[in-house]
mmCIF file of C-alpha atoms and ligand atoms in Angstrom:
data_model
loop_
_atom_site.group_PDB
_atom_site.id
_atom_site.type_symbol
_atom_site.label_atom_id
_atom_site.label_comp_id
_atom_site.label_asym_id
_atom_site.label_seq_id
_atom_site.Cartn_x
_atom_site.Cartn_y
_atom_site.Cartn_z
ATOM 1 C CA UNK A 8 16.665 18.670 22.444
ATOM 2 C CA UNK A 9 19.378 20.724 21.351
ATOM 3 C CA UNK A 10 21.688 22.562 23.631
ATOM 4 C CA UNK A 11 20.470 25.713 22.179
ATOM 5 C CA UNK A 12 16.974 25.252 22.835
ATOM 6 C CA UNK A 13 17.822 24.169 26.318
ATOM 7 C CA UNK A 14 19.734 27.230 26.976
ATOM 8 C CA UNK A 15 16.857 29.244 25.984
ATOM 9 C CA UNK A 16 15.201 27.248 28.448
ATOM 10 C CA UNK A 17 17.036 27.812 31.728
ATOM 11 C CA UNK A 18 16.695 31.251 30.349
ATOM 12 C CA UNK A 19 12.693 31.194 29.845
ATOM 13 C CA UNK A 20 9.663 30.506 32.213
ATOM 14 C CA UNK A 21 8.824 29.017 28.238
ATOM 15 C CA UNK A 22 10.944 26.032 29.540
ATOM 16 C CA UNK A 23 8.081 23.921 31.386
ATOM 17 C CA UNK A 24 5.772 23.931 28.488
ATOM 18 C CA UNK A 25 8.990 23.082 25.823
ATOM 19 C CA UNK A 26 10.030 21.050 27.533
ATOM 20 C CA UNK A 27 6.063 19.288 27.934
ATOM 21 C CA UNK A 28 5.958 19.700 24.300
ATOM 22 C CA UNK A 29 9.363 17.521 23.864
ATOM 23 C CA UNK A 30 8.587 14.808 25.531
ATOM 24 C CA UNK A 31 4.767 14.263 24.031
ATOM 25 C CA UNK A 32 4.488 11.595 21.694
ATOM 26 C CA UNK A 33 5.477 13.192 17.830
ATOM 27 C CA UNK A 34 2.543 13.060 15.695
ATOM 28 C CA UNK A 35 3.032 11.481 12.716
ATOM 29 C CA UNK A 36 3.617 13.317 9.809
ATOM 30 C CA UNK A 37 1.286 12.439 5.891
ATOM 31 C CA UNK A 38 0.355 13.823 2.735
ATOM 32 C CA UNK A 39 -2.483 13.298 0.365
ATOM 33 C CA UNK A 40 -3.876 14.418 -2.426
ATOM 34 C CA UNK A 41 -7.416 14.789 -2.866
ATOM 35 C CA UNK A 42 -10.269 16.207 -5.462
ATOM 36 C CA UNK A 43 -11.520 19.580 -4.536
ATOM 37 C CA UNK A 44 -15.101 18.642 -3.219
ATOM 38 C CA UNK A 45 -13.943 15.998 -0.904
ATOM 39 C CA UNK A 46 -11.603 18.487 0.327
ATOM 40 C CA UNK A 47 -14.257 20.531 1.037
ATOM 41 C CA UNK A 48 -16.705 18.439 2.959
ATOM 42 C CA UNK A 49 -13.831 16.264 4.441
ATOM 43 C CA UNK A 50 -12.553 19.794 5.746
ATOM 44 C CA UNK A 51 -15.808 20.128 7.574
ATOM 45 C CA UNK A 52 -15.443 16.352 9.454
ATOM 46 C CA UNK A 53 -11.708 16.220 9.892
ATOM 47 C CA UNK A 54 -10.023 19.697 11.184
ATOM 48 C CA UNK A 55 -6.528 20.941 10.882
ATOM 49 C CA UNK A 56 -6.334 19.906 6.978
ATOM 50 C CA UNK A 57 -4.004 22.120 5.189
ATOM 51 C CA UNK A 58 -3.510 22.946 1.702
ATOM 52 C CA UNK A 59 0.138 22.686 0.697
ATOM 53 C CA UNK A 60 -0.722 22.985 -3.068
ATOM 54 C CA UNK A 61 -3.227 22.764 -5.382
ATOM 55 C CA UNK A 62 -3.059 22.317 -8.876
ATOM 56 C CA UNK A 63 -6.592 22.887 -11.462
ATOM 57 C CA UNK A 64 -6.908 20.690 -14.324
ATOM 58 C CA UNK A 65 -8.565 18.679 -17.025
ATOM 59 C CA UNK A 66 -9.470 15.234 -16.779
ATOM 60 C CA UNK A 67 -11.763 13.334 -18.878
ATOM 61 C CA UNK A 68 -13.236 16.834 -20.292
ATOM 62 C CA UNK A 69 -14.152 18.286 -16.967
ATOM 63 C CA UNK A 70 -12.181 20.906 -14.459
ATOM 64 C CA UNK A 71 -11.227 19.160 -11.379
ATOM 65 C CA UNK A 72 -9.434 20.757 -8.363
ATOM 66 C CA UNK A 73 -6.323 18.820 -6.706
ATOM 67 C CA UNK A 74 -5.040 19.529 -3.454
ATOM 68 C CA UNK A 75 -1.781 18.395 -2.104
ATOM 69 C CA UNK A 76 -2.079 18.153 2.090
ATOM 70 C CA UNK A 77 -0.370 17.867 5.211
ATOM 71 C CA UNK A 78 -2.580 15.431 7.824
ATOM 72 C CA UNK A 79 -1.402 13.549 10.689
ATOM 73 C CA UNK A 80 -1.341 9.877 10.196
ATOM 74 C CA UNK A 81 -4.204 9.309 12.796
ATOM 75 C CA UNK A 82 -6.166 10.886 10.823
ATOM 76 C CA UNK A 83 -6.106 9.214 7.792
ATOM 77 C CA UNK A 84 -9.075 6.500 8.634
ATOM 78 C CA UNK A 85 -11.224 9.334 9.303
ATOM 79 C CA UNK A 86 -10.568 10.710 6.118
ATOM 80 C CA UNK A 87 -10.949 8.460 4.464
ATOM 81 C CA UNK A 88 -14.485 7.864 6.397
ATOM 82 C CA UNK A 89 -15.932 11.599 5.729
ATOM 83 C CA UNK A 90 -15.215 10.549 1.934
ATOM 84 C CA UNK A 91 -16.880 7.771 1.702
ATOM 85 C CA UNK A 92 -19.691 9.105 4.022
ATOM 86 C CA UNK A 93 -20.196 11.965 1.454
ATOM 87 C CA UNK A 94 -18.899 11.063 -1.513
ATOM 88 C CA UNK A 95 -20.446 7.359 -1.741
ATOM 89 C CA UNK A 96 -16.519 6.043 -2.567
ATOM 90 C CA UNK A 97 -14.323 3.595 -1.921
ATOM 91 C CA UNK A 98 -11.293 5.354 -1.868
ATOM 92 C CA UNK A 99 -11.219 9.159 -2.997
ATOM 93 C CA UNK A 100 -7.442 10.247 -2.088
ATOM 94 C CA UNK A 101 -4.075 9.336 -2.622
ATOM 95 C CA UNK A 102 -1.401 8.236 0.597
ATOM 96 C CA UNK A 103 1.992 10.102 0.041
ATOM 97 C CA UNK A 104 4.840 9.653 2.533
ATOM 98 C CA UNK A 105 6.700 13.237 1.757
ATOM 99 C CA UNK A 106 5.739 16.289 0.776
ATOM 100 C CA UNK A 107 7.901 15.805 -2.139
ATOM 101 C CA UNK A 108 6.011 12.698 -3.303
ATOM 102 C CA UNK A 109 2.629 15.073 -2.723
ATOM 103 C CA UNK A 110 4.050 17.681 -5.192
ATOM 104 C CA UNK A 111 5.166 15.251 -7.298
ATOM 105 C CA UNK A 112 1.537 14.259 -7.514
ATOM 106 C CA UNK A 113 0.398 17.365 -8.399
ATOM 107 C CA UNK A 114 2.432 17.601 -11.167
ATOM 108 C CA UNK A 115 0.608 17.094 -14.558
ATOM 109 C CA UNK A 116 1.970 13.896 -16.091
ATOM 110 C CA UNK A 117 2.820 14.417 -19.563
ATOM 111 C CA UNK A 118 4.790 10.881 -20.141
ATOM 112 C CA UNK A 119 1.327 8.504 -20.970
ATOM 113 C CA UNK A 120 2.443 5.478 -22.678
ATOM 114 C CA UNK A 121 1.206 4.199 -26.115
ATOM 115 C CA UNK A 122 -1.698 1.788 -26.331
ATOM 116 C CA UNK A 123 -1.423 -1.176 -28.298
ATOM 117 C CA UNK A 124 -2.889 -2.235 -31.227
ATOM 118 C CA UNK A 125 -6.232 -3.551 -30.176
ATOM 119 C CA UNK A 126 -7.828 -6.516 -31.603
ATOM 120 C CA UNK A 127 -10.527 -9.500 -31.259
ATOM 121 C CA UNK A 128 -9.277 -12.211 -32.486
ATOM 122 C CA UNK A 129 -9.055 -15.102 -29.907
ATOM 123 C CA UNK A 130 -12.581 -16.598 -30.075
ATOM 124 C CA UNK A 131 -11.991 -19.936 -30.155
ATOM 125 C CA UNK A 132 -9.877 -19.617 -27.094
ATOM 126 C CA UNK A 133 -11.683 -17.071 -25.111
ATOM 127 C CA UNK A 134 -15.460 -18.933 -25.505
ATOM 128 C CA UNK A 135 -14.504 -21.900 -23.824
ATOM 129 C CA UNK A 136 -13.060 -19.944 -20.783
ATOM 130 C CA UNK A 137 -16.048 -18.211 -20.586
ATOM 131 C CA UNK A 138 -18.282 -21.326 -20.957
ATOM 132 C CA UNK A 139 -16.401 -23.178 -17.545
ATOM 133 C CA UNK A 140 -16.576 -20.057 -15.436
ATOM 134 C CA UNK A 141 -19.002 -20.316 -12.980
ATOM 135 C CA UNK A 142 -20.680 -17.949 -10.217
ATOM 136 C CA UNK A 143 -20.431 -20.341 -7.533
ATOM 137 C CA UNK A 144 -16.891 -20.390 -7.431
ATOM 138 C CA UNK A 145 -16.945 -16.775 -6.688
ATOM 139 C CA UNK A 146 -19.417 -17.259 -3.911
ATOM 140 C CA UNK A 147 -17.547 -19.398 -2.226
ATOM 141 C CA UNK A 148 -14.174 -16.720 -2.313
ATOM 142 C CA UNK A 149 -16.385 -14.273 -1.382
ATOM 143 C CA UNK A 150 -17.582 -15.695 1.164
ATOM 144 C CA UNK A 151 -14.215 -16.862 2.319
ATOM 145 C CA UNK A 152 -12.738 -13.294 1.987
ATOM 146 C CA UNK A 153 -15.438 -11.842 4.108
ATOM 147 C CA UNK A 154 -14.999 -14.679 6.551
ATOM 148 C CA UNK A 155 -12.070 -12.760 8.218
ATOM 149 C CA UNK A 156 -12.580 -10.525 10.959
ATOM 150 C CA UNK A 157 -11.763 -8.091 8.783
ATOM 151 C CA UNK A 158 -9.012 -7.292 6.087
ATOM 152 C CA UNK A 159 -7.342 -4.039 7.431
ATOM 153 C CA UNK A 160 -4.351 -2.897 5.818
ATOM 154 C CA UNK A 161 -2.268 -3.475 9.822
ATOM 155 C CA UNK A 162 -4.542 -5.976 11.258
ATOM 156 C CA UNK A 163 -3.530 -9.496 11.981
ATOM 157 C CA UNK A 164 -6.595 -11.060 9.593
ATOM 158 C CA UNK A 165 -5.811 -8.638 6.967
ATOM 159 C CA UNK A 166 -2.449 -10.668 6.366
ATOM 160 C CA UNK A 167 -4.421 -14.084 7.067
ATOM 161 C CA UNK A 168 -6.456 -12.621 4.379
ATOM 162 C CA UNK A 169 -3.426 -12.579 2.429
ATOM 163 C CA UNK A 170 -1.786 -15.697 3.091
ATOM 164 C CA UNK A 171 -5.607 -17.309 2.584
ATOM 165 C CA UNK A 172 -5.188 -16.265 -0.681
ATOM 166 C CA UNK A 173 -1.522 -16.891 -1.839
ATOM 167 C CA UNK A 174 -2.413 -20.482 -0.987
ATOM 168 C CA UNK A 175 -5.874 -20.534 -2.903
ATOM 169 C CA UNK A 176 -3.706 -19.197 -5.959
ATOM 170 C CA UNK A 177 -0.931 -21.875 -5.461
ATOM 171 C CA UNK A 178 -3.588 -24.475 -5.531
ATOM 172 C CA UNK A 179 -4.992 -22.969 -8.834
ATOM 173 C CA UNK A 180 -1.111 -22.981 -10.064
ATOM 174 C CA UNK A 181 -0.416 -25.622 -9.035
ATOM 175 C CA UNK A 182 1.736 -28.078 -11.625
ATOM 176 C CA UNK A 183 2.564 -24.913 -13.489
ATOM 177 C CA UNK A 184 6.245 -24.265 -13.885
ATOM 178 C CA UNK A 185 5.492 -20.763 -16.187
ATOM 179 C CA UNK A 186 3.163 -19.423 -13.399
ATOM 180 C CA UNK A 187 4.542 -18.008 -9.652
ATOM 181 C CA UNK A 188 2.449 -16.775 -7.051
ATOM 182 C CA UNK A 189 4.359 -14.863 -4.419
ATOM 183 C CA UNK A 190 3.436 -12.242 -1.944
ATOM 184 C CA UNK A 191 4.854 -8.483 -2.489
ATOM 185 C CA UNK A 192 5.611 -7.185 1.107
ATOM 186 C CA UNK A 193 5.262 -3.490 2.046
ATOM 187 C CA UNK A 194 7.771 -1.415 4.555
ATOM 188 C CA UNK A 195 5.806 1.229 6.129
ATOM 189 C CA UNK A 196 2.676 -2.065 7.005
ATOM 190 C CA UNK A 197 1.890 -5.689 7.755
ATOM 191 C CA UNK A 198 -0.326 -6.393 5.436
ATOM 192 C CA UNK A 199 0.935 -7.984 1.928
ATOM 193 C CA UNK A 200 0.019 -7.697 -1.685
ATOM 194 C CA UNK A 201 -0.623 -11.229 -3.341
ATOM 195 C CA UNK A 202 0.284 -11.770 -6.985
ATOM 196 C CA UNK A 203 0.324 -14.123 -9.551
ATOM 197 C CA UNK A 204 2.265 -14.335 -12.541
ATOM 198 C CA UNK A 205 1.954 -16.224 -16.203
ATOM 199 C CA UNK A 206 5.333 -15.856 -18.032
ATOM 200 C CA UNK A 207 4.178 -15.136 -21.676
ATOM 201 C CA UNK A 208 6.033 -16.829 -24.640
ATOM 202 C CA UNK A 209 7.639 -14.835 -26.992
ATOM 203 C CA UNK A 210 5.953 -11.635 -26.184
ATOM 204 C CA UNK A 211 7.061 -12.104 -22.314
ATOM 205 C CA UNK A 212 8.507 -8.452 -21.265
ATOM 206 C CA UNK A 213 5.587 -7.388 -21.749
ATOM 207 C CA UNK A 214 2.842 -7.423 -19.213
ATOM 208 C CA UNK A 215 -1.080 -7.463 -19.050
ATOM 209 C CA UNK A 216 -1.811 -6.526 -15.249
ATOM 210 C CA UNK A 217 -5.434 -7.588 -13.930
ATOM 211 C CA UNK A 218 -5.711 -6.523 -10.386
ATOM 212 C CA UNK A 219 -8.461 -5.898 -7.165
ATOM 213 C CA UNK A 220 -7.854 -4.703 -3.535
ATOM 214 C CA UNK A 221 -7.458 -6.894 -0.533
ATOM 215 C CA UNK A 222 -8.142 -4.843 2.250
ATOM 216 C CA UNK A 223 -11.414 -4.114 3.704
ATOM 217 C CA UNK A 224 -12.361 -0.879 6.080
ATOM 218 C CA UNK A 225 -14.411 0.670 8.074
ATOM 219 C CA UNK A 226 -15.837 4.018 8.060
ATOM 220 C CA UNK A 227 -14.781 6.256 11.311
ATOM 221 C CA UNK A 228 -13.818 3.370 13.695
ATOM 222 C CA UNK A 229 -11.822 1.219 12.225
ATOM 223 C CA UNK A 230 -9.360 -1.460 15.080
ATOM 224 C CA UNK A 231 -7.735 -4.555 14.047
ATOM 225 C CA UNK A 232 -10.990 -6.539 15.911
ATOM 226 C CA UNK A 233 -13.700 -4.354 14.124
ATOM 227 C CA UNK A 234 -15.745 -6.286 11.628
ATOM 228 C CA UNK A 235 -15.224 -5.469 8.333
ATOM 229 C CA UNK A 236 -16.235 -8.444 5.678
ATOM 230 C CA UNK A 237 -15.988 -6.005 2.569
ATOM 231 C CA UNK A 238 -18.016 -8.908 0.921
ATOM 232 C CA UNK A 239 -18.618 -6.225 -2.243
ATOM 233 C CA UNK A 240 -15.698 -3.691 -1.576
ATOM 234 C CA UNK A 241 -13.724 -5.491 -2.848
ATOM 235 C CA UNK A 242 -13.909 -9.465 -2.234
ATOM 236 C CA UNK A 243 -16.111 -9.668 -5.017
ATOM 237 C CA UNK A 244 -13.457 -7.971 -7.303
ATOM 238 C CA UNK A 245 -10.400 -10.314 -5.878
ATOM 239 C CA UNK A 246 -13.401 -13.476 -6.421
ATOM 240 C CA UNK A 247 -14.182 -12.332 -9.978
ATOM 241 C CA UNK A 248 -10.561 -11.851 -10.471
ATOM 242 C CA UNK A 249 -9.655 -15.501 -9.013
ATOM 243 C CA UNK A 250 -12.146 -16.717 -11.250
ATOM 244 C CA UNK A 251 -11.147 -15.478 -14.538
ATOM 245 C CA UNK A 252 -7.456 -17.217 -13.249
ATOM 246 C CA UNK A 253 -9.027 -20.455 -12.587
ATOM 247 C CA UNK A 254 -10.499 -21.047 -15.776
ATOM 248 C CA UNK A 255 -8.028 -19.513 -17.899
ATOM 249 C CA UNK A 256 -5.477 -22.117 -16.199
ATOM 250 C CA UNK A 257 -7.344 -24.910 -16.588
ATOM 251 C CA UNK A 258 -7.992 -24.139 -19.777
ATOM 252 C CA UNK A 259 -3.761 -24.465 -20.425
ATOM 253 C CA UNK A 260 -3.901 -21.290 -22.359
ATOM 254 C CA UNK A 261 -0.453 -20.328 -22.340
ATOM 255 C CA UNK A 262 -0.198 -16.108 -22.898
ATOM 256 C CA UNK A 263 1.895 -14.818 -25.524
ATOM 257 C CA UNK A 264 2.485 -11.353 -23.070
ATOM 258 C CA UNK A 265 3.103 -12.025 -19.457
ATOM 259 C CA UNK A 266 -0.097 -11.899 -17.503
ATOM 260 C CA UNK A 267 0.291 -10.708 -13.538
ATOM 261 C CA UNK A 268 -2.805 -10.514 -11.202
ATOM 262 C CA UNK A 269 -2.677 -8.276 -7.832
ATOM 263 C CA UNK A 270 -5.004 -7.989 -5.260
ATOM 264 C CA UNK A 271 -3.696 -5.092 -3.457
ATOM 265 C CA UNK A 272 -3.223 -4.570 0.084
ATOM 266 C CA UNK A 273 -4.127 -1.162 1.654
ATOM 267 C CA UNK A 274 -6.392 0.369 -0.988
ATOM 268 C CA UNK A 275 -8.564 2.426 1.446
ATOM 269 C CA UNK A 276 -6.270 4.605 3.396
ATOM 270 C CA UNK A 277 -4.575 5.816 0.026
ATOM 271 C CA UNK A 278 -4.101 3.642 -2.518
ATOM 272 C CA UNK A 279 -0.972 2.782 -0.451
ATOM 273 C CA UNK A 280 0.035 -0.478 -2.076
ATOM 274 C CA UNK A 281 -0.804 -0.145 -5.964
ATOM 275 C CA UNK A 282 0.500 3.274 -5.675
ATOM 276 C CA UNK A 283 4.098 1.564 -4.176
ATOM 277 C CA UNK A 284 4.067 -1.681 -7.389
ATOM 278 C CA UNK A 285 2.527 0.602 -10.328
ATOM 279 C CA UNK A 286 5.782 3.014 -9.357
ATOM 280 C CA UNK A 287 8.302 0.054 -9.007
ATOM 281 C CA UNK A 288 6.893 -1.061 -12.511
ATOM 282 C CA UNK A 289 7.665 2.681 -13.872
ATOM 283 C CA UNK A 290 11.126 2.439 -12.177
ATOM 284 C CA UNK A 291 12.281 -1.036 -13.614
ATOM 285 C CA UNK A 292 10.893 0.746 -17.108
ATOM 286 C CA UNK A 293 8.382 -2.254 -16.975
ATOM 287 C CA UNK A 294 6.833 -2.049 -20.867
ATOM 288 C CA UNK A 295 2.659 -3.101 -20.057
ATOM 289 C CA UNK A 296 0.443 -3.090 -22.483
ATOM 290 C CA UNK A 297 -2.981 -2.415 -20.485
ATOM 291 C CA UNK A 298 -4.313 -2.413 -16.771
ATOM 292 C CA UNK A 299 -7.745 -3.547 -15.717
ATOM 293 C CA UNK A 300 -8.836 -3.117 -12.314
ATOM 294 C CA UNK A 301 -11.941 -4.409 -10.691
ATOM 295 C CA UNK A 302 -13.391 -2.987 -7.788
ATOM 296 C CA UNK A 303 -16.973 -3.503 -5.710
ATOM 297 C CA UNK A 304 -18.512 -6.125 -9.326
ATOM 298 C CA UNK A 305 -21.310 -7.739 -7.007
ATOM 299 C CA UNK A 306 -24.123 -5.659 -6.471
ATOM 300 C CA UNK A 307 -26.795 -4.578 -9.691
ATOM 301 C CA UNK A 308 -28.081 -1.301 -8.360
ATOM 302 C CA UNK A 309 -28.722 0.746 -11.549
ATOM 303 C CA UNK A 310 -29.784 -0.531 -15.198
ATOM 304 C CA UNK A 311 -27.083 -1.186 -16.970
ATOM 305 C CA UNK A 312 -24.512 -4.167 -15.887
ATOM 306 C CA UNK A 313 -21.379 -2.703 -16.697
ATOM 307 C CA UNK A 314 -20.030 1.257 -16.213
ATOM 308 C CA UNK A 315 -16.920 2.019 -17.657
ATOM 309 C CA UNK A 316 -15.274 4.751 -15.276
ATOM 310 C CA UNK A 317 -14.117 7.705 -17.920
ATOM 311 C CA UNK A 318 -11.704 9.302 -15.642
ATOM 312 C CA UNK A 319 -8.768 8.671 -14.650
ATOM 313 C CA UNK A 320 -8.612 5.778 -17.056
ATOM 314 C CA UNK A 321 -7.000 5.294 -20.699
ATOM 315 C CA UNK A 322 -10.191 6.100 -23.295
ATOM 316 C CA UNK A 323 -9.031 4.262 -26.224
ATOM 317 C CA UNK A 324 -8.409 1.270 -23.582
ATOM 318 C CA UNK A 325 -12.141 2.150 -22.797
ATOM 319 C CA UNK A 326 -13.322 1.287 -25.743
ATOM 320 C CA UNK A 327 -11.813 -1.667 -26.600
ATOM 321 C CA UNK A 328 -13.639 -2.994 -23.138
ATOM 322 C CA UNK A 329 -16.712 -2.310 -24.463
ATOM 323 C CA UNK A 330 -15.912 -3.716 -27.811
ATOM 324 C CA UNK A 331 -15.046 -6.811 -25.585
ATOM 325 C CA UNK A 332 -18.152 -6.368 -23.845
ATOM 326 C CA UNK A 333 -19.714 -6.703 -26.907
ATOM 327 C CA UNK A 334 -18.012 -9.254 -29.067
ATOM 328 C CA UNK A 335 -18.384 -11.547 -25.680
ATOM 329 C CA UNK A 336 -21.075 -10.456 -23.215
ATOM 330 C CA UNK A 337 -23.877 -9.129 -25.989
ATOM 331 C CA UNK A 338 -27.054 -9.733 -23.937
ATOM 332 C CA UNK A 339 -24.736 -7.122 -20.954
ATOM 333 C CA UNK A 340 -25.478 -3.205 -21.876
ATOM 334 C CA UNK A 341 -22.640 -1.223 -20.882
ATOM 335 C CA UNK A 342 -22.830 2.656 -19.287
ATOM 336 C CA UNK A 343 -20.536 5.294 -18.414
ATOM 337 C CA UNK A 344 -20.232 7.314 -15.632
ATOM 338 C CA UNK A 345 -16.641 8.764 -13.353
ATOM 339 C CA UNK A 346 -15.780 8.758 -9.801
ATOM 340 C CA UNK A 347 -13.667 11.398 -9.214
ATOM 341 C CA UNK A 348 -9.834 11.593 -7.965
ATOM 342 C CA UNK A 349 -7.892 8.403 -6.735
ATOM 343 C CA UNK A 350 -11.397 6.800 -6.175
ATOM 344 C CA UNK A 351 -9.497 3.386 -7.065
ATOM 345 C CA UNK A 352 -6.172 1.877 -7.623
ATOM 346 C CA UNK A 353 -6.683 2.515 -11.690
ATOM 347 C CA UNK A 354 -5.712 5.945 -10.121
ATOM 348 C CA UNK A 355 -2.455 4.742 -9.207
ATOM 349 C CA UNK A 356 -1.545 3.168 -12.894
ATOM 350 C CA UNK A 357 -3.148 6.397 -14.582
ATOM 351 C CA UNK A 358 -0.482 8.519 -12.427
ATOM 352 C CA UNK A 359 2.397 6.706 -13.673
ATOM 353 C CA UNK A 360 1.026 6.653 -17.466
ATOM 354 C CA UNK A 361 -0.346 2.718 -17.975
ATOM 355 C CA UNK A 362 -3.288 2.675 -20.067
ATOM 356 C CA UNK A 363 -6.271 1.592 -17.259
ATOM 357 C CA UNK A 364 -9.704 1.123 -17.135
ATOM 358 C CA UNK A 365 -11.919 0.191 -14.299
ATOM 359 C CA UNK A 366 -15.438 -1.547 -14.858
ATOM 360 C CA UNK A 367 -17.426 -0.963 -12.345
ATOM 361 C CA UNK A 368 -21.203 -2.410 -10.354
ATOM 362 C CA UNK A 369 -23.572 0.641 -11.238
ATOM 363 C CA UNK A 370 -23.469 3.990 -11.559
ATOM 364 C CA UNK A 371 -21.896 6.169 -8.767
ATOM 365 C CA UNK A 372 -24.683 6.655 -6.513
ATOM 366 C CA UNK A 373 -26.705 3.781 -7.324
ATOM 367 C CA UNK A 374 -23.179 0.914 -6.211
ATOM 368 C CA UNK A 375 -23.783 -1.202 -3.051
ATOM 369 C CA UNK A 376 -24.649 1.208 0.108
ATOM 370 C CA UNK A 377 -23.669 -1.094 2.507
ATOM 371 C CA UNK A 378 -19.467 -0.641 2.107
ATOM 372 C CA UNK A 379 -17.675 0.174 4.724
ATOM 373 C CA UNK A 380 -19.445 -1.153 7.247
ATOM 374 C CA UNK A 381 -20.398 -4.224 9.511
ATOM 375 C CA UNK A 382 -23.243 -4.793 6.688
ATOM 376 C CA UNK A 383 -21.212 -5.266 3.643
ATOM 377 C CA UNK A 384 -21.935 -9.105 3.484
ATOM 378 C CA UNK A 385 -22.630 -11.183 0.566
ATOM 379 C CA UNK A 386 -26.333 -11.682 1.570
ATOM 380 C CA UNK A 387 -26.245 -7.629 1.145
ATOM 381 C CA UNK A 388 -25.093 -7.919 -2.322
ATOM 382 C CA UNK A 389 -28.831 -9.921 -3.142
ATOM 383 C CA UNK A 390 -26.922 -13.459 -2.089
ATOM 384 C CA UNK A 391 -25.299 -14.213 -5.190
ATOM 385 C CA UNK A 392 -22.242 -13.632 -7.734
ATOM 386 C CA UNK A 393 -24.016 -13.157 -10.968
ATOM 387 C CA UNK A 394 -23.463 -10.000 -10.899
ATOM 388 C CA UNK A 395 -19.959 -10.693 -10.044
ATOM 389 C CA UNK A 396 -19.404 -13.323 -13.062
ATOM 390 C CA UNK A 397 -20.181 -10.447 -15.725
ATOM 391 C CA UNK A 398 -16.998 -8.555 -14.668
ATOM 392 C CA UNK A 399 -15.024 -12.074 -14.239
ATOM 393 C CA UNK A 400 -15.686 -13.023 -18.094
ATOM 394 C CA UNK A 401 -15.305 -9.355 -18.724
ATOM 395 C CA UNK A 402 -11.686 -9.800 -17.686
ATOM 396 C CA UNK A 403 -11.035 -13.338 -18.896
ATOM 397 C CA UNK A 404 -11.531 -11.638 -22.270
ATOM 398 C CA UNK A 405 -9.610 -9.284 -21.637
ATOM 399 C CA UNK A 406 -6.306 -11.131 -20.238
ATOM 400 C CA UNK A 407 -6.672 -13.392 -23.357
ATOM 401 C CA UNK A 408 -7.038 -11.083 -26.120
ATOM 402 C CA UNK A 409 -4.741 -8.538 -24.625
ATOM 403 C CA UNK A 410 -2.158 -11.021 -23.810
ATOM 404 C CA UNK A 411 -2.215 -13.066 -27.423
ATOM 405 C CA UNK A 412 -2.690 -16.798 -28.028
HETATM 406 ZN ZN1 ZN B 503 -12.990 -0.537 -3.078
#
């Protein structure tokens, strides 16, 4: 307490109440950015949210209003729960550690990076890799990841899951000096992200990035011991990516561009892991040919097999992904949908100007209804990994064709 305040207290009958306020545990402020529709819904459930700034913009041809909002840190789980309940989304907002960061996130980005020249000319490399990929391997990864009590960003089992994945990826990379596997620690919370890098040959300075999120959550009542299997959200994405990596490495393939994959921490609480990583990339001036996000790949709830998300993604790269699907997975059908502001980690890369895409398991509203509950189990994705295998193959084709052979 400052001396002037102390003097005031002596003279004032407010002294007791002021002292009580000063002694009370300090609430921790946090900032989020959130789309208008979600904001309206969340306000009804989470009181005391105050918008400090707004931006009216246009995303993929549709108007969208985004708000910067100051909240209490303790409200984050409730906000995530409210967005999920009303919007059916996995993410839905971006967390910021300062007001300045939140306001910067509102600013219109004008520095989108150029996309590379796309081509499909690695058929003799890609086809054997795809043929070697198996749904049973994806099943094993989903079962292992969803076997942890939860993978919450601040829980002990969320850290254990990261360490398990680190070991699994190390096993896949064993014997290859050009591959490194590491944890990416985040200062503000316990769960690390996990990353694997295959060094490129002659174009090593440029990267191809593929990601999925490691963490899981329960709507509204999350704790260290709460059961949040997150089998579809997003063990399926991590498992799809892992099977793509396994087959790619087993084939002896050496990429020209560096391939780096991430299992991001803390997606469910505002895309925190991926935001930190994408910001580091930008800060380091890292060149990136493209980014792919896999978040929920194993529940087939709609007519088409793969839905490309058109908002907060790169339309040229989306076209390339559709061409990859047509070339390598010709029996599959591709649909398109939007998923709204901050709906998964692709938004973190888009915010930094990197070309990013997200192929999704279904159209919005027909995706897995069990996510963010204790019922998000492998059984409730139909007890199969055939759907996720499509995304694993798409990711493998993407990595090889964009990295070059
Ligand atoms: Zn998710």
